[in-house]
PDB file of C-alpha atoms in Angstrom:
ATOM      1  CA  MET A   6      -4.118  -6.665  -8.988  1.00  0.00           C
ATOM      2  CA  TYR A   7      -4.939  -4.439  -6.032  1.00  0.00           C
ATOM      3  CA  ILE A   8      -5.257  -6.549  -2.865  1.00  0.00           C
ATOM      4  CA  ASN A   9      -7.541  -5.328  -0.172  1.00  0.00           C
ATOM      5  CA  PRO A  10      -5.660  -7.230   2.506  1.00  0.00           C
ATOM      6  CA  ILE A  11      -8.581  -8.000   4.804  1.00  0.00           C
ATOM      7  CA  GLY A  12     -11.689 -10.178   4.559  1.00  0.00           C
ATOM      8  CA  PHE A  13     -13.954  -7.095   4.472  1.00  0.00           C
ATOM      9  CA  ASP A  14     -15.096  -6.476   0.894  1.00  0.00           C
ATOM     10  CA  ALA A  15     -16.911  -3.206   1.593  1.00  0.00           C
ATOM     11  CA  TYR A  16     -13.730  -1.338   0.658  1.00  0.00           C
ATOM     12  CA  ASP A  17     -13.445  -3.067  -2.697  1.00  0.00           C
ATOM     13  CA  GLY A  18     -15.862  -0.791  -4.509  1.00  0.00           C
ATOM     14  CA  PHE A  19     -14.236   2.268  -3.054  1.00  0.00           C
ATOM     15  CA  PHE A  20     -10.810   1.224  -4.318  1.00  0.00           C
ATOM     16  CA  ALA A  21     -12.226   0.240  -7.661  1.00  0.00           C
ATOM     17  CA  ASP A  22     -13.789   3.708  -8.106  1.00  0.00           C
ATOM     18  CA  MET A  23     -10.448   5.309  -7.258  1.00  0.00           C
ATOM     19  CA  ILE A  24      -8.577   3.106  -9.769  1.00  0.00           C
ATOM     20  CA  ARG A  25     -11.249   3.643 -12.483  1.00  0.00           C
ATOM     21  CA  ALA A  26     -10.794   7.399 -12.185  1.00  0.00           C
ATOM     22  CA  HIS A  27      -6.964   7.339 -12.323  1.00  0.00           C
ATOM     23  CA  LYS A  28      -5.646   4.373 -14.197  1.00  0.00           C
ATOM     24  CA  LEU A  29      -4.218   4.548 -17.727  1.00  0.00           C
ATOM     25  CA  PRO A  30      -6.669   3.650 -20.491  1.00  0.00           C
ATOM     26  CA  ASP A  31      -5.004   0.337 -21.318  1.00  0.00           C
ATOM     27  CA  THR A  32      -4.526  -0.795 -17.757  1.00  0.00           C
ATOM     28  CA  GLU A  33      -6.774  -3.536 -16.369  1.00  0.00           C
ATOM     29  CA  VAL A  34      -6.908  -3.800 -12.569  1.00  0.00           C
ATOM     30  CA  HIS A  35      -8.577  -6.476 -10.457  1.00  0.00           C
ATOM     31  CA  VAL A  36      -9.502  -5.374  -6.917  1.00  0.00           C
ATOM     32  CA  ALA A  37      -9.626  -8.428  -4.723  1.00  0.00           C
ATOM     33  CA  SER A  38     -10.194  -8.921  -1.021  1.00  0.00           C
ATOM     34  CA  LEU A  39      -9.145 -11.847   1.156  1.00  0.00           C
ATOM     35  CA  PRO A  40     -11.701 -14.541   2.001  1.00  0.00           C
ATOM     36  CA  SER A  41     -13.765 -14.245   5.176  1.00  0.00           C
ATOM     37  CA  VAL A  42     -11.572 -16.903   6.819  1.00  0.00           C
ATOM     38  CA  VAL A  43      -9.404 -14.080   8.075  1.00  0.00           C
ATOM     39  CA  GLY A  44     -12.375 -12.585   9.861  1.00  0.00           C
ATOM     40  CA  ALA A  45     -14.457  -9.432   9.323  1.00  0.00           C
ATOM     41  CA  MET A  46     -11.739  -7.037  10.395  1.00  0.00           C
ATOM     42  CA  ASP A  47     -12.162  -3.641   8.755  1.00  0.00           C
ATOM     43  CA  ASN A  48      -8.591  -2.404   9.535  1.00  0.00           C
ATOM     44  CA  LEU A  49      -5.050  -3.550  10.200  1.00  0.00           C
ATOM     45  CA  GLU A  50      -4.226  -0.972  12.855  1.00  0.00           C
ATOM     46  CA  TYR A  51      -2.869  -3.560  15.277  1.00  0.00           C
ATOM     47  CA  ARG A  52      -0.057  -6.079  14.836  1.00  0.00           C
ATOM     48  CA  THR A  53      -2.516  -8.693  16.067  1.00  0.00           C
ATOM     49  CA  TYR A  54      -4.686  -8.169  13.074  1.00  0.00           C
ATOM     50  CA  ASN A  55      -1.696  -8.076  10.718  1.00  0.00           C
ATOM     51  CA  SER A  56      -0.494 -11.412  11.945  1.00  0.00           C
ATOM     52  CA  LEU A  57      -3.816 -13.059  11.143  1.00  0.00           C
ATOM     53  CA  ILE A  58      -3.583 -12.186   7.399  1.00  0.00           C
ATOM     54  CA  ALA A  59      -0.125 -13.392   6.787  1.00  0.00           C
ATOM     55  CA  ALA A  60      -0.752 -16.802   5.264  1.00  0.00           C
ATOM     56  CA  GLU A  61      -3.680 -15.474   3.185  1.00  0.00           C
ATOM     57  CA  VAL A  62      -1.637 -12.583   1.756  1.00  0.00           C
ATOM     58  CA  ILE A  63       1.087 -15.053   0.605  1.00  0.00           C
ATOM     59  CA  LYS A  64      -1.431 -17.420  -0.924  1.00  0.00           C
ATOM     60  CA  ALA A  65      -3.149 -14.490  -2.701  1.00  0.00           C
ATOM     61  CA  VAL A  66       0.163 -13.261  -4.086  1.00  0.00           C
ATOM     62  CA  ARG A  67       1.085 -16.733  -5.367  1.00  0.00           C
ATOM     63  CA  GLN A  68      -2.335 -17.087  -6.978  1.00  0.00           C
ATOM     64  CA  ALA A  69      -2.102 -13.608  -8.699  1.00  0.00           C
ATOM     65  CA  SER A  70       1.302 -14.602 -10.014  1.00  0.00           C
ATOM     66  CA  SER A  71      -0.071 -17.865 -11.420  1.00  0.00           C
ATOM     67  CA  GLU A  72      -2.835 -15.884 -13.168  1.00  0.00           C
ATOM     68  CA  GLY A  73      -0.191 -13.796 -15.005  1.00  0.00           C
ATOM     69  CA  PHE A  74      -0.617 -10.421 -13.377  1.00  0.00           C
ATOM     70  CA  ASP A  75       2.314  -8.064 -14.050  1.00  0.00           C
ATOM     71  CA  ALA A  76       2.113  -6.253 -10.758  1.00  0.00           C
ATOM     72  CA  LEU A  77       0.287  -6.457  -7.460  1.00  0.00           C
ATOM     73  CA  ILE A  78      -0.395  -3.786  -4.855  1.00  0.00           C
ATOM     74  CA  LEU A  79      -0.698  -4.644  -1.176  1.00  0.00           C
ATOM     75  CA  GLY A  80      -3.407  -2.107  -0.351  1.00  0.00           C
ATOM     76  CA  CYS A  81      -2.329  -0.987   3.123  1.00  0.00           C
ATOM     77  CA  PHE A  82       0.177   1.675   4.159  1.00  0.00           C
ATOM     78  CA  TYR A  83       1.847  -0.689   6.545  1.00  0.00           C
ATOM     79  CA  ASP A  84       3.087  -2.593   3.400  1.00  0.00           C
ATOM     80  CA  PRO A  85       2.111  -5.836   5.113  1.00  0.00           C
ATOM     81  CA  PHE A  86       4.498  -8.757   4.464  1.00  0.00           C
ATOM     82  CA  LEU A  87       5.994  -6.957   1.471  1.00  0.00           C
ATOM     83  CA  LEU A  88       9.337  -8.806   1.389  1.00  0.00           C
ATOM     84  CA  ASN A  89       7.595 -12.122   2.086  1.00  0.00           C
ATOM     85  CA  ALA A  90       5.243 -11.462  -0.813  1.00  0.00           C
ATOM     86  CA  ARG A  91       7.998 -10.526  -3.184  1.00  0.00           C
ATOM     87  CA  GLU A  92       9.760 -13.827  -2.515  1.00  0.00           C
ATOM     88  CA  ILE A  93       6.873 -15.921  -3.800  1.00  0.00           C
ATOM     89  CA  SER A  94       5.683 -13.549  -6.606  1.00  0.00           C
ATOM     90  CA  GLY A  95       7.550 -15.143  -9.516  1.00  0.00           C
ATOM     91  CA  ASP A  96       7.866 -12.549 -12.297  1.00  0.00           C
ATOM     92  CA  MET A  97       5.157 -10.317 -10.792  1.00  0.00           C
ATOM     93  CA  VAL A  98       6.289  -7.108  -9.147  1.00  0.00           C
ATOM     94  CA  VAL A  99       4.820  -6.491  -5.701  1.00  0.00           C
ATOM     95  CA  ILE A 100       4.189  -2.875  -4.673  1.00  0.00           C
ATOM     96  CA  GLY A 101       3.775  -1.335  -1.216  1.00  0.00           C
ATOM     97  CA  PRO A 102       1.931   2.002  -0.800  1.00  0.00           C
ATOM     98  CA  CYS A 103       4.316   3.268   1.851  1.00  0.00           C
ATOM     99  CA  GLN A 104       7.494   2.539  -0.043  1.00  0.00           C
ATOM    100  CA  SER A 105       5.928   3.953  -3.301  1.00  0.00           C
ATOM    101  CA  SER A 106       4.852   7.156  -1.536  1.00  0.00           C
ATOM    102  CA  ILE A 107       8.322   7.682  -0.045  1.00  0.00           C
ATOM    103  CA  GLU A 108      10.081   7.094  -3.404  1.00  0.00           C
ATOM    104  CA  ILE A 109       7.798   9.699  -5.063  1.00  0.00           C
ATOM    105  CA  ALA A 110       8.260  12.149  -2.224  1.00  0.00           C
ATOM    106  CA  MET A 111      12.046  11.837  -2.360  1.00  0.00           C
ATOM    107  CA  LYS A 112      11.986  12.827  -6.011  1.00  0.00           C
ATOM    108  CA  LEU A 113      10.181  16.054  -5.073  1.00  0.00           C
ATOM    109  CA  SER A 114      11.660  17.014  -1.692  1.00  0.00           C
ATOM    110  CA  ASN A 115      14.376  16.246   0.920  1.00  0.00           C
ATOM    111  CA  LYS A 116      12.187  15.935   4.005  1.00  0.00           C
ATOM    112  CA  PHE A 117       8.694  14.486   4.284  1.00  0.00           C
ATOM    113  CA  SER A 118       6.093  14.087   7.027  1.00  0.00           C
ATOM    114  CA  VAL A 119       3.466  11.356   7.271  1.00  0.00           C
ATOM    115  CA  ILE A 120      -0.093  12.119   8.427  1.00  0.00           C
ATOM    116  CA  ILE A 121      -1.416   9.116  10.320  1.00  0.00           C
ATOM    117  CA  GLY A 122      -4.723   8.299  11.990  1.00  0.00           C
ATOM    118  CA  GLN A 123      -3.589   7.254  15.412  1.00  0.00           C
ATOM    119  CA  LYS A 124      -0.501   7.684  17.510  1.00  0.00           C
ATOM    120  CA  LYS A 125      -0.504   3.876  17.800  1.00  0.00           C
ATOM    121  CA  TRP A 126       0.563   3.588  14.146  1.00  0.00           C
ATOM    122  CA  GLU A 127       3.692   5.709  14.522  1.00  0.00           C
ATOM    123  CA  TYR A 128       6.103   3.202  16.010  1.00  0.00           C
ATOM    124  CA  GLU A 129       5.498   0.494  13.398  1.00  0.00           C
ATOM    125  CA  MET A 130       5.445   2.910  10.498  1.00  0.00           C
ATOM    126  CA  ASN A 131       8.649   4.590  11.760  1.00  0.00           C
ATOM    127  CA  HIS A 132      10.285   1.178  11.800  1.00  0.00           C
ATOM    128  CA  THR A 133       9.169   0.619   8.194  1.00  0.00           C
ATOM    129  CA  VAL A 134      10.543   3.986   7.019  1.00  0.00           C
ATOM    130  CA  GLU A 135      13.850   3.211   8.765  1.00  0.00           C
ATOM    131  CA  SER A 136      14.048  -0.189   7.235  1.00  0.00           C
ATOM    132  CA  TYR A 137      13.670   1.328   3.740  1.00  0.00           C
ATOM    133  CA  GLY A 138      16.606   3.599   4.506  1.00  0.00           C
ATOM    134  CA  TYR A 139      14.734   6.891   4.601  1.00  0.00           C
ATOM    135  CA  GLY A 140      14.847   7.630   8.295  1.00  0.00           C
ATOM    136  CA  ARG A 141      16.981  10.752   7.964  1.00  0.00           C
ATOM    137  CA  HIS A 142      14.518  12.226   5.469  1.00  0.00           C
ATOM    138  CA  LEU A 143      11.531  11.877   7.887  1.00  0.00           C
ATOM    139  CA  ALA A 144      10.513  15.203   9.330  1.00  0.00           C
ATOM    140  CA  SER A 145       7.680  13.917  11.541  1.00  0.00           C
ATOM    141  CA  PHE A 146       4.553  11.908  12.021  1.00  0.00           C
ATOM    142  CA  ARG A 147       1.381  13.868  12.779  1.00  0.00           C
ATOM    143  CA  ASN A 148      -1.752  12.038  13.876  1.00  0.00           C
ATOM    144  CA  VAL A 149      -5.344  13.182  13.516  1.00  0.00           C
ATOM    145  CA  ASN A 150      -6.900  10.847  16.177  1.00  0.00           C
ATOM    146  CA  MET A 151      -9.029   9.022  13.597  1.00  0.00           C
ATOM    147  CA  ASN A 152      -9.453   5.305  12.895  1.00  0.00           C
ATOM    148  CA  VAL A 153      -9.190   3.793   9.440  1.00  0.00           C
ATOM    149  CA  CYS A 154     -12.901   3.445   9.063  1.00  0.00           C
ATOM    150  CA  ASP A 155     -13.447   7.145  10.045  1.00  0.00           C
ATOM    151  CA  PHE A 156     -11.679   8.670   7.081  1.00  0.00           C
ATOM    152  CA  GLN A 157     -14.531   8.182   4.541  1.00  0.00           C
ATOM    153  CA  LYS A 158     -17.457   8.807   6.937  1.00  0.00           C
ATOM    154  CA  ASP A 159     -17.537  12.641   6.865  1.00  0.00           C
ATOM    155  CA  HIS A 160     -15.265  14.143   4.213  1.00  0.00           C
ATOM    156  CA  ASP A 161     -15.471  17.637   5.673  1.00  0.00           C
ATOM    157  CA  ILE A 162     -14.212  16.498   9.082  1.00  0.00           C
ATOM    158  CA  THR A 163     -11.517  14.281   7.481  1.00  0.00           C
ATOM    159  CA  ALA A 164     -10.355  17.103   5.147  1.00  0.00           C
ATOM    160  CA  SER A 165     -10.113  19.576   7.981  1.00  0.00           C
ATOM    161  CA  ALA A 166      -8.173  17.244  10.261  1.00  0.00           C
ATOM    162  CA  LEU A 167      -5.714  16.228   7.531  1.00  0.00           C
ATOM    163  CA  PHE A 168      -5.161  19.795   6.508  1.00  0.00           C
ATOM    164  CA  GLU A 169      -4.441  21.044  10.028  1.00  0.00           C
ATOM    165  CA  ALA A 170      -1.991  18.197  10.643  1.00  0.00           C
ATOM    166  CA  ALA A 171      -0.240  18.784   7.342  1.00  0.00           C
ATOM    167  CA  LYS A 172      -0.067  22.494   8.029  1.00  0.00           C
ATOM    168  CA  LEU A 173       1.675  21.900  11.383  1.00  0.00           C
ATOM    169  CA  ALA A 174       4.056  19.407   9.749  1.00  0.00           C
ATOM    170  CA  VAL A 175       5.081  22.027   7.209  1.00  0.00           C
ATOM    171  CA  GLU A 176       5.287  25.040   9.492  1.00  0.00           C
ATOM    172  CA  GLU A 177       6.625  23.396  12.673  1.00  0.00           C
ATOM    173  CA  ASP A 178       8.436  20.263  11.552  1.00  0.00           C
ATOM    174  CA  TYR A 179       9.761  21.789   8.359  1.00  0.00           C
ATOM    175  CA  ALA A 180       8.365  19.095   6.106  1.00  0.00           C
ATOM    176  CA  GLU A 181       8.856  19.849   2.395  1.00  0.00           C
ATOM    177  CA  SER A 182       6.356  17.269   1.274  1.00  0.00           C
ATOM    178  CA  ILE A 183       3.448  15.394   2.895  1.00  0.00           C
ATOM    179  CA  ILE A 184       2.480  11.687   2.676  1.00  0.00           C
ATOM    180  CA  LEU A 185      -1.017  10.707   3.658  1.00  0.00           C
ATOM    181  CA  GLY A 186      -0.343   7.599   5.844  1.00  0.00           C
ATOM    182  CA  CYS A 187      -3.343   5.447   5.035  1.00  0.00           C
ATOM    183  CA  THR A 188      -4.806   4.117   1.786  1.00  0.00           C
ATOM    184  CA  CYS A 189      -8.268   5.172   3.133  1.00  0.00           C
ATOM    185  CA  GLU A 190      -7.121   8.786   3.165  1.00  0.00           C
ATOM    186  CA  PHE A 191      -7.864   8.826  -0.569  1.00  0.00           C
ATOM    187  CA  GLY A 192      -9.436  11.881  -2.134  1.00  0.00           C
ATOM    188  CA  PHE A 193      -7.990  14.629  -0.019  1.00  0.00           C
ATOM    189  CA  TYR A 194      -4.529  15.294  -1.369  1.00  0.00           C
ATOM    190  CA  GLU A 195      -5.423  17.942  -3.999  1.00  0.00           C
ATOM    191  CA  THR A 196      -7.000  20.465  -1.656  1.00  0.00           C
ATOM    192  CA  ILE A 197      -4.188  20.181   0.925  1.00  0.00           C
ATOM    193  CA  GLN A 198      -1.562  20.460  -1.818  1.00  0.00           C
ATOM    194  CA  LYS A 199      -3.163  23.587  -3.274  1.00  0.00           C
ATOM    195  CA  GLU A 200      -3.450  25.277   0.116  1.00  0.00           C
ATOM    196  CA  LEU A 201       0.022  24.455   1.431  1.00  0.00           C
ATOM    197  CA  GLN A 202       1.915  24.669  -1.870  1.00  0.00           C
ATOM    198  CA  VAL A 203       3.941  21.443  -1.177  1.00  0.00           C
ATOM    199  CA  PRO A 204       3.641  18.015  -2.790  1.00  0.00           C
ATOM    200  CA  VAL A 205       0.997  15.845  -1.000  1.00  0.00           C
ATOM    201  CA  ILE A 206       1.288  12.166  -1.869  1.00  0.00           C
ATOM    202  CA  ASP A 207      -1.781   9.938  -1.829  1.00  0.00           C
ATOM    203  CA  PRO A 208      -0.539   6.406  -1.121  1.00  0.00           C
ATOM    204  CA  SER A 209      -3.241   4.629  -3.150  1.00  0.00           C
ATOM    205  CA  LEU A 210      -2.429   6.739  -6.238  1.00  0.00           C
ATOM    206  CA  ALA A 211       1.286   6.365  -5.633  1.00  0.00           C
ATOM    207  CA  ALA A 212       0.973   2.596  -5.532  1.00  0.00           C
ATOM    208  CA  LEU A 213      -1.210   2.507  -8.610  1.00  0.00           C
ATOM    209  CA  LYS A 214       1.186   4.616 -10.681  1.00  0.00           C
ATOM    210  CA  GLN A 215       4.182   2.724  -9.443  1.00  0.00           C
ATOM    211  CA  ALA A 216       2.470  -0.566 -10.335  1.00  0.00           C
ATOM    212  CA  GLU A 217       1.603   0.624 -13.841  1.00  0.00           C
ATOM    213  CA  GLN A 218       5.170   1.753 -14.429  1.00  0.00           C
ATOM    214  CA  ALA A 219       6.526  -1.540 -13.098  1.00  0.00           C
ATOM    215  CA  ALA A 220       4.277  -3.498 -15.441  1.00  0.00           C
ATOM    216  CA  ARG A 221       5.527  -1.511 -18.452  1.00  0.00           C
ATOM    217  CA  LEU A 222       9.129  -1.767 -17.446  1.00  0.00           C
ATOM    218  CA  SER A 223       8.651  -5.549 -17.074  1.00  0.00           C
ATOM    219  CA  LYS A 224       7.017  -5.966 -20.454  1.00  0.00           C
ATOM    220  CA  ASN A 225       9.269  -3.508 -22.363  1.00  0.00           C
ATOM    221  CA  TYR A 226      12.698  -4.116 -20.753  1.00  0.00           C
ATOM    222  CA  GLY A 227      12.385  -7.413 -18.952  1.00  0.00           C
ATOM    223  CA  TRP A 228      12.923  -5.769 -15.562  1.00  0.00           C
ATOM    224  CA  LYS A 229      11.385  -8.448 -13.351  1.00  0.00           C
ATOM    225  CA  PRO A 230      12.084  -9.482  -9.775  1.00  0.00           C
ATOM    226  CA  SER A 231      15.536 -10.927  -9.208  1.00  0.00           C
ATOM    227  CA  ARG A 232      15.754 -14.453  -8.006  1.00  0.00           C
ATOM    228  CA  LYS A 233      19.414 -14.479  -6.934  1.00  0.00           C
ATOM    229  CA  TRP A 234      20.697 -14.725  -3.396  1.00  0.00           C
ATOM    230  CA  SER A 235      18.399 -13.025  -0.900  1.00  0.00           C
ATOM    231  CA  CYS A 236      15.690 -12.849  -3.550  1.00  0.00           C
ATOM    232  CA  GLU A 237      15.701 -16.649  -4.207  1.00  0.00           C
ATOM    233  CA  ALA A 238      12.171 -18.156  -4.236  1.00  0.00           C
ATOM    234  CA  PRO A 239      11.273 -21.335  -2.407  1.00  0.00           C
ATOM    235  CA  PRO A 240      12.102 -24.364  -4.562  1.00  0.00           C
ATOM    236  CA  GLU A 241       9.079 -25.701  -6.398  1.00  0.00           C
ATOM    237  CA  ASN A 242      10.055 -29.232  -5.389  1.00  0.00           C
ATOM    238  CA  ASP A 243       9.819 -28.203  -1.754  1.00  0.00           C
ATOM    239  CA  LEU A 244       6.487 -26.555  -2.288  1.00  0.00           C
ATOM    240  CA  LYS A 245       5.132 -29.749  -3.859  1.00  0.00           C
ATOM    241  CA  ARG A 246       6.667 -31.959  -1.106  1.00  0.00           C
ATOM    242  CA  PHE A 247       5.115 -29.759   1.576  1.00  0.00           C
ATOM    243  CA  GLY A 248       1.746 -29.621  -0.146  1.00  0.00           C
ATOM    244  CA  LEU A 249       1.833 -25.820  -0.407  1.00  0.00           C
ATOM    245  CA  PHE A 250      -0.013 -23.836  -3.108  1.00  0.00           C
ATOM    246  CA  GLN A 251      -1.290 -26.997  -4.768  1.00  0.00           C
ATOM    247  CA  GLU A 252      -4.906 -25.842  -5.042  1.00  0.00           C
ATOM    248  CA  THR A 253      -6.360 -22.753  -6.762  1.00  0.00           C
ATOM    249  CA  TYR A 254      -6.692 -19.938  -4.208  1.00  0.00           C
ATOM    250  CA  GLU A 255     -10.211 -18.418  -3.954  1.00  0.00           C
ATOM    251  CA  PHE A 256     -10.306 -14.698  -3.194  1.00  0.00           C
ATOM    252  CA  GLY A 257     -13.141 -13.398  -1.036  1.00  0.00           C
ATOM    253  CA  ASN A 258     -14.302 -10.948  -3.726  1.00  0.00           C
ATOM    254  CA  ARG A 259     -13.076  -9.560  -6.973  1.00  0.00           C
ATOM    255  CA  VAL A 260     -13.949  -6.432  -8.998  1.00  0.00           C
ATOM    256  CA  VAL A 261     -12.521  -6.045 -12.496  1.00  0.00           C
ATOM    257  CA  VAL A 262     -11.736  -2.527 -13.621  1.00  0.00           C
ATOM    258  CA  ASN A 263     -11.185  -2.242 -17.403  1.00  0.00           C
TER     259      ASN A 263
END
């Protein structure tokens, strides 16, 4: 399952088209958005917006696990509530685009830069990179002064802005690879990669491929989330006592990609 973590389903078709073009033939992906109860926000650029989706993300993850999904992607580069989601995911692997992108970049280079929309994003994303243990591998953040909803409006403007920022990251910050720091920056990595001759990681694709791999590792080798010590899940008796997750969770929208 690919979760569009906002109650704004206009992005669902966009992500479904991306997945349809790049998934493995035998992979089935459900693209689901949160219900409108979280509001009609079209981005998670602010901590305020992030805080409003917390409960719905956890409920959505629990529901996806109960439906038997092998892996779930939290479709935002902030990796919203990733550790919280993993705690309640049962045997389902939960994937974050930021973490996935960094892991791929680190297989291909020693230093990476992240191209973000707004300067505002940098502090929170830098904290995330540090928390994953990759701070010393971060060359820089470069912003293009664009909002999330701007990236897919005019592809020529977006492509030019991303390229110029990535070029500066390579030439001035000595980045050896580039990570596009928003899942809505999809569709631009190939041109930049060809021009700059460095790996350019698309976070939506990185998350999709990591999820497919995780699903196969789970099925073939039994490599599922640990439930020992810090990974222990809430006791089912407690969940029942507290009246949590007792009803079927209804997603706001769902698109099935076969």
